[in-house]
Amino acid sequence: MRSIVGSAALALFAMFVAFDGVRAQSPDLLAAADRLLEVQAPKEMLEDIAGKISVSLPPSQRQAYVDAMTEPAFVERFNGAARDALAKHFTLEELDALAEFYQRPVARSAMAKMGDYMASLMPFIQTEMVGIASRLQENREIEQQLEQEQ
């Protein structure tokens, strides 16, 4: 009985994974993702974000960070990953709506401010990540002590 249930679960999982992959490769979804990426201009977005975030780095690391984030091979990989992720997670209707939104002047204006917004948040995120990592390490040490005492 267990093997039948396990086989059925495995088959359902395989069908889900196969369906998910087919949807991600749909020509219509990929074309819609391409349209959205064209109006989003990821290369310019990466350049803007890299330049603004780099000011929070030590001066000796700034240019290397900008260079890495704007290197043509990285931008191409980013575009490919973004295209696949868009086609996987959004419907055709959603992608079309987003592309229509990003073509509007007010959307372009708002998105031009995203780099400043992200750069403003980055020090907070970095500080919080250090605090979270520290708390996790402390919890891990406490758990290890408790395990040793048992």
PDB file of C-alpha atoms in Angstrom:
ATOM      1  CA  MET A   1       0.000   0.000   0.000  1.00  0.00           C
ATOM      2  CA  ARG A   2       2.792   2.411   0.909  1.00  0.00           C
ATOM      3  CA  SER A   3       4.522   1.825  -2.412  1.00  0.00           C
ATOM      4  CA  ILE A   4       1.299   2.528  -4.331  1.00  0.00           C
ATOM      5  CA  VAL A   5       0.748   5.790  -2.454  1.00  0.00           C
ATOM      6  CA  GLY A   6       4.412   6.689  -2.857  1.00  0.00           C
ATOM      7  CA  SER A   7       4.316   5.923  -6.568  1.00  0.00           C
ATOM      8  CA  ALA A   8       1.158   7.961  -7.019  1.00  0.00           C
ATOM      9  CA  ALA A   9       2.691  10.906  -5.165  1.00  0.00           C
ATOM     10  CA  LEU A  10       5.849  10.647  -7.247  1.00  0.00           C
ATOM     11  CA  ALA A  11       3.814  10.525 -10.463  1.00  0.00           C
ATOM     12  CA  LEU A  12       1.802  13.605  -9.452  1.00  0.00           C
ATOM     13  CA  PHE A  13       4.997  15.442  -8.563  1.00  0.00           C
ATOM     14  CA  ALA A  14       6.562  14.497 -11.904  1.00  0.00           C
ATOM     15  CA  MET A  15       3.449  15.697 -13.759  1.00  0.00           C
ATOM     16  CA  PHE A  16       3.534  18.995 -11.852  1.00  0.00           C
ATOM     17  CA  VAL A  17       7.221  19.526 -12.639  1.00  0.00           C
ATOM     18  CA  ALA A  18       6.677  18.595 -16.286  1.00  0.00           C
ATOM     19  CA  PHE A  19       3.668  20.925 -16.576  1.00  0.00           C
ATOM     20  CA  ASP A  20       5.564  23.737 -14.873  1.00  0.00           C
ATOM     21  CA  GLY A  21       8.429  23.345 -17.325  1.00  0.00           C
ATOM     22  CA  VAL A  22       6.060  23.275 -20.316  1.00  0.00           C
ATOM     23  CA  ARG A  23       4.363  26.461 -19.153  1.00  0.00           C
ATOM     24  CA  ALA A  24       7.733  28.172 -18.714  1.00  0.00           C
ATOM     25  CA  GLN A  25       8.619  27.290 -22.299  1.00  0.00           C
ATOM     26  CA  SER A  26       5.326  28.469 -23.828  1.00  0.00           C
ATOM     27  CA  PRO A  27       6.203  30.637 -26.859  1.00  0.00           C
ATOM     28  CA  ASP A  28       3.429  33.110 -25.986  1.00  0.00           C
ATOM     29  CA  LEU A  29       4.651  33.517 -22.409  1.00  0.00           C
ATOM     30  CA  LEU A  30       8.263  33.868 -23.500  1.00  0.00           C
ATOM     31  CA  ALA A  31       7.285  36.480 -26.090  1.00  0.00           C
ATOM     32  CA  ALA A  32       5.320  38.400 -23.456  1.00  0.00           C
ATOM     33  CA  ALA A  33       8.290  38.184 -21.088  1.00  0.00           C
ATOM     34  CA  ASP A  34      10.515  39.544 -23.865  1.00  0.00           C
ATOM     35  CA  ARG A  35       8.119  42.473 -24.404  1.00  0.00           C
ATOM     36  CA  LEU A  36       8.155  43.262 -20.705  1.00  0.00           C
ATOM     37  CA  LEU A  37      11.941  43.092 -20.493  1.00  0.00           C
ATOM     38  CA  GLU A  38      12.215  45.377 -23.507  1.00  0.00           C
ATOM     39  CA  VAL A  39      10.215  48.125 -21.800  1.00  0.00           C
ATOM     40  CA  GLN A  40      11.773  47.496 -18.385  1.00  0.00           C
ATOM     41  CA  ALA A  41      15.291  47.953 -19.811  1.00  0.00           C
ATOM     42  CA  PRO A  42      17.117  45.652 -17.377  1.00  0.00           C
ATOM     43  CA  LYS A  43      20.565  46.784 -18.561  1.00  0.00           C
ATOM     44  CA  GLU A  44      19.861  50.392 -17.622  1.00  0.00           C
ATOM     45  CA  MET A  45      18.229  49.271 -14.371  1.00  0.00           C
ATOM     46  CA  LEU A  46      21.301  47.209 -13.433  1.00  0.00           C
ATOM     47  CA  GLU A  47      23.608  50.122 -14.288  1.00  0.00           C
ATOM     48  CA  ASP A  48      21.557  52.492 -12.146  1.00  0.00           C
ATOM     49  CA  ILE A  49      21.272  50.124  -9.197  1.00  0.00           C
ATOM     50  CA  ALA A  50      24.956  49.181  -9.354  1.00  0.00           C
ATOM     51  CA  GLY A  51      26.030  52.804  -9.356  1.00  0.00           C
ATOM     52  CA  LYS A  52      23.811  53.721  -6.446  1.00  0.00           C
ATOM     53  CA  ILE A  53      24.484  50.666  -4.306  1.00  0.00           C
ATOM     54  CA  SER A  54      28.229  50.895  -4.897  1.00  0.00           C
ATOM     55  CA  VAL A  55      28.428  54.086  -2.827  1.00  0.00           C
ATOM     56  CA  SER A  56      27.620  51.991   0.251  1.00  0.00           C
ATOM     57  CA  LEU A  57      30.693  49.816  -0.399  1.00  0.00           C
ATOM     58  CA  PRO A  58      34.280  50.588   0.562  1.00  0.00           C
ATOM     59  CA  PRO A  59      35.841  52.845  -2.097  1.00  0.00           C
ATOM     60  CA  SER A  60      38.296  50.142  -3.133  1.00  0.00           C
ATOM     61  CA  GLN A  61      35.401  47.798  -4.054  1.00  0.00           C
ATOM     62  CA  ARG A  62      33.028  50.207  -5.796  1.00  0.00           C
ATOM     63  CA  GLN A  63      34.269  50.045  -9.371  1.00  0.00           C
ATOM     64  CA  ALA A  64      34.687  46.268  -9.275  1.00  0.00           C
ATOM     65  CA  TYR A  65      31.067  45.945  -8.102  1.00  0.00           C
ATOM     66  CA  VAL A  66      29.772  48.238 -10.858  1.00  0.00           C
ATOM     67  CA  ASP A  67      31.871  46.407 -13.454  1.00  0.00           C
ATOM     68  CA  ALA A  68      30.558  43.014 -12.336  1.00  0.00           C
ATOM     69  CA  MET A  69      26.920  44.156 -12.302  1.00  0.00           C
ATOM     70  CA  THR A  70      27.139  45.753 -15.750  1.00  0.00           C
ATOM     71  CA  GLU A  71      29.381  43.265 -17.539  1.00  0.00           C
ATOM     72  CA  PRO A  72      27.650  42.266 -20.810  1.00  0.00           C
ATOM     73  CA  ALA A  73      27.842  38.533 -20.018  1.00  0.00           C
ATOM     74  CA  PHE A  74      26.191  39.119 -16.619  1.00  0.00           C
ATOM     75  CA  VAL A  75      23.477  41.314 -18.152  1.00  0.00           C
ATOM     76  CA  GLU A  76      22.781  38.593 -20.729  1.00  0.00           C
ATOM     77  CA  ARG A  77      22.557  35.909 -18.011  1.00  0.00           C
ATOM     78  CA  PHE A  78      20.321  38.198 -15.949  1.00  0.00           C
ATOM     79  CA  ASN A  79      18.014  38.757 -18.923  1.00  0.00           C
ATOM     80  CA  GLY A  80      17.779  35.012 -19.558  1.00  0.00           C
ATOM     81  CA  ALA A  81      17.042  34.252 -15.913  1.00  0.00           C
ATOM     82  CA  ALA A  82      14.515  37.096 -15.732  1.00  0.00           C
ATOM     83  CA  ARG A  83      12.804  35.907 -18.928  1.00  0.00           C
ATOM     84  CA  ASP A  84      12.472  32.361 -17.625  1.00  0.00           C
ATOM     85  CA  ALA A  85      11.257  33.508 -14.199  1.00  0.00           C
ATOM     86  CA  LEU A  86       8.697  35.883 -15.712  1.00  0.00           C
ATOM     87  CA  ALA A  87       7.329  33.164 -17.994  1.00  0.00           C
ATOM     88  CA  LYS A  88       7.209  30.724 -15.102  1.00  0.00           C
ATOM     89  CA  HIS A  89       5.452  32.892 -12.519  1.00  0.00           C
ATOM     90  CA  PHE A  90       3.177  35.226 -14.499  1.00  0.00           C
ATOM     91  CA  THR A  91       0.275  34.632 -16.816  1.00  0.00           C
ATOM     92  CA  LEU A  92       0.176  36.042 -20.329  1.00  0.00           C
ATOM     93  CA  GLU A  93      -2.422  38.584 -19.205  1.00  0.00           C
ATOM     94  CA  GLU A  94      -0.253  39.690 -16.267  1.00  0.00           C
ATOM     95  CA  LEU A  95       2.843  40.075 -18.431  1.00  0.00           C
ATOM     96  CA  ASP A  96       0.912  42.125 -20.987  1.00  0.00           C
ATOM     97  CA  ALA A  97      -0.488  44.346 -18.209  1.00  0.00           C
ATOM     98  CA  LEU A  98       2.977  44.891 -16.756  1.00  0.00           C
ATOM     99  CA  ALA A  99       4.427  45.742 -20.166  1.00  0.00           C
ATOM    100  CA  GLU A 100       1.594  48.210 -20.732  1.00  0.00           C
ATOM    101  CA  PHE A 101       2.249  49.744 -17.314  1.00  0.00           C
ATOM    102  CA  TYR A 102       6.006  50.117 -17.883  1.00  0.00           C
ATOM    103  CA  GLN A 103       5.349  51.952 -21.162  1.00  0.00           C
ATOM    104  CA  ARG A 104       3.524  54.758 -19.329  1.00  0.00           C
ATOM    105  CA  PRO A 105       5.548  57.906 -18.521  1.00  0.00           C
ATOM    106  CA  VAL A 106       4.512  57.834 -14.842  1.00  0.00           C
ATOM    107  CA  ALA A 107       5.726  54.241 -14.570  1.00  0.00           C
ATOM    108  CA  ARG A 108       9.048  55.160 -16.183  1.00  0.00           C
ATOM    109  CA  SER A 109       9.383  58.024 -13.714  1.00  0.00           C
ATOM    110  CA  ALA A 110       8.582  55.786 -10.750  1.00  0.00           C
ATOM    111  CA  MET A 111      10.944  53.072 -11.918  1.00  0.00           C
ATOM    112  CA  ALA A 112      13.754  55.592 -12.428  1.00  0.00           C
ATOM    113  CA  LYS A 113      13.554  56.159  -8.669  1.00  0.00           C
ATOM    114  CA  MET A 114      13.914  52.459  -7.837  1.00  0.00           C
ATOM    115  CA  GLY A 115      17.709  52.621  -7.746  1.00  0.00           C
ATOM    116  CA  ASP A 116      17.618  55.393  -5.141  1.00  0.00           C
ATOM    117  CA  TYR A 117      14.981  53.481  -3.212  1.00  0.00           C
ATOM    118  CA  MET A 118      17.034  50.271  -3.194  1.00  0.00           C
ATOM    119  CA  ALA A 119      20.224  52.140  -2.344  1.00  0.00           C
ATOM    120  CA  SER A 120      18.422  53.723   0.626  1.00  0.00           C
ATOM    121  CA  LEU A 121      17.288  50.320   1.844  1.00  0.00           C
ATOM    122  CA  MET A 122      20.604  48.520   1.359  1.00  0.00           C
ATOM    123  CA  PRO A 123      22.291  49.737   4.607  1.00  0.00           C
ATOM    124  CA  PHE A 124      19.212  48.605   6.567  1.00  0.00           C
ATOM    125  CA  ILE A 125      19.177  45.219   4.838  1.00  0.00           C
ATOM    126  CA  GLN A 126      22.903  44.712   5.404  1.00  0.00           C
ATOM    127  CA  THR A 127      22.636  45.619   9.081  1.00  0.00           C
ATOM    128  CA  GLU A 128      19.627  43.375   9.589  1.00  0.00           C
ATOM    129  CA  MET A 129      21.319  40.465   7.818  1.00  0.00           C
ATOM    130  CA  VAL A 130      24.269  40.685  10.200  1.00  0.00           C
ATOM    131  CA  GLY A 131      21.908  40.769  13.191  1.00  0.00           C
ATOM    132  CA  ILE A 132      19.868  37.851  11.888  1.00  0.00           C
ATOM    133  CA  ALA A 133      22.990  35.787  11.220  1.00  0.00           C
ATOM    134  CA  SER A 134      24.244  36.564  14.724  1.00  0.00           C
ATOM    135  CA  ARG A 135      20.933  35.505  16.334  1.00  0.00           C
ATOM    136  CA  LEU A 136      20.845  32.307  14.284  1.00  0.00           C
ATOM    137  CA  GLN A 137      24.392  31.472  15.362  1.00  0.00           C
ATOM    138  CA  GLU A 138      23.497  32.115  19.014  1.00  0.00           C
ATOM    139  CA  ASN A 139      20.404  29.888  18.707  1.00  0.00           C
ATOM    140  CA  ARG A 140      22.471  27.149  17.083  1.00  0.00           C
ATOM    141  CA  GLU A 141      25.005  27.307  19.922  1.00  0.00           C
ATOM    142  CA  ILE A 142      22.223  27.142  22.528  1.00  0.00           C
ATOM    143  CA  GLU A 143      20.665  24.127  20.776  1.00  0.00           C
ATOM    144  CA  GLN A 144      24.046  22.386  20.695  1.00  0.00           C
ATOM    145  CA  GLN A 145      24.543  23.024  24.406  1.00  0.00           C
ATOM    146  CA  LEU A 146      21.094  21.641  25.193  1.00  0.00           C
ATOM    147  CA  GLU A 147      21.774  18.539  23.095  1.00  0.00           C
ATOM    148  CA  GLN A 148      25.061  17.964  24.940  1.00  0.00           C
ATOM    149  CA  GLU A 149      23.339  18.286  28.312  1.00  0.00           C
ATOM    150  CA  GLN A 150      20.772  15.627  27.428  1.00  0.00           C
TER     151      GLN A 150
END
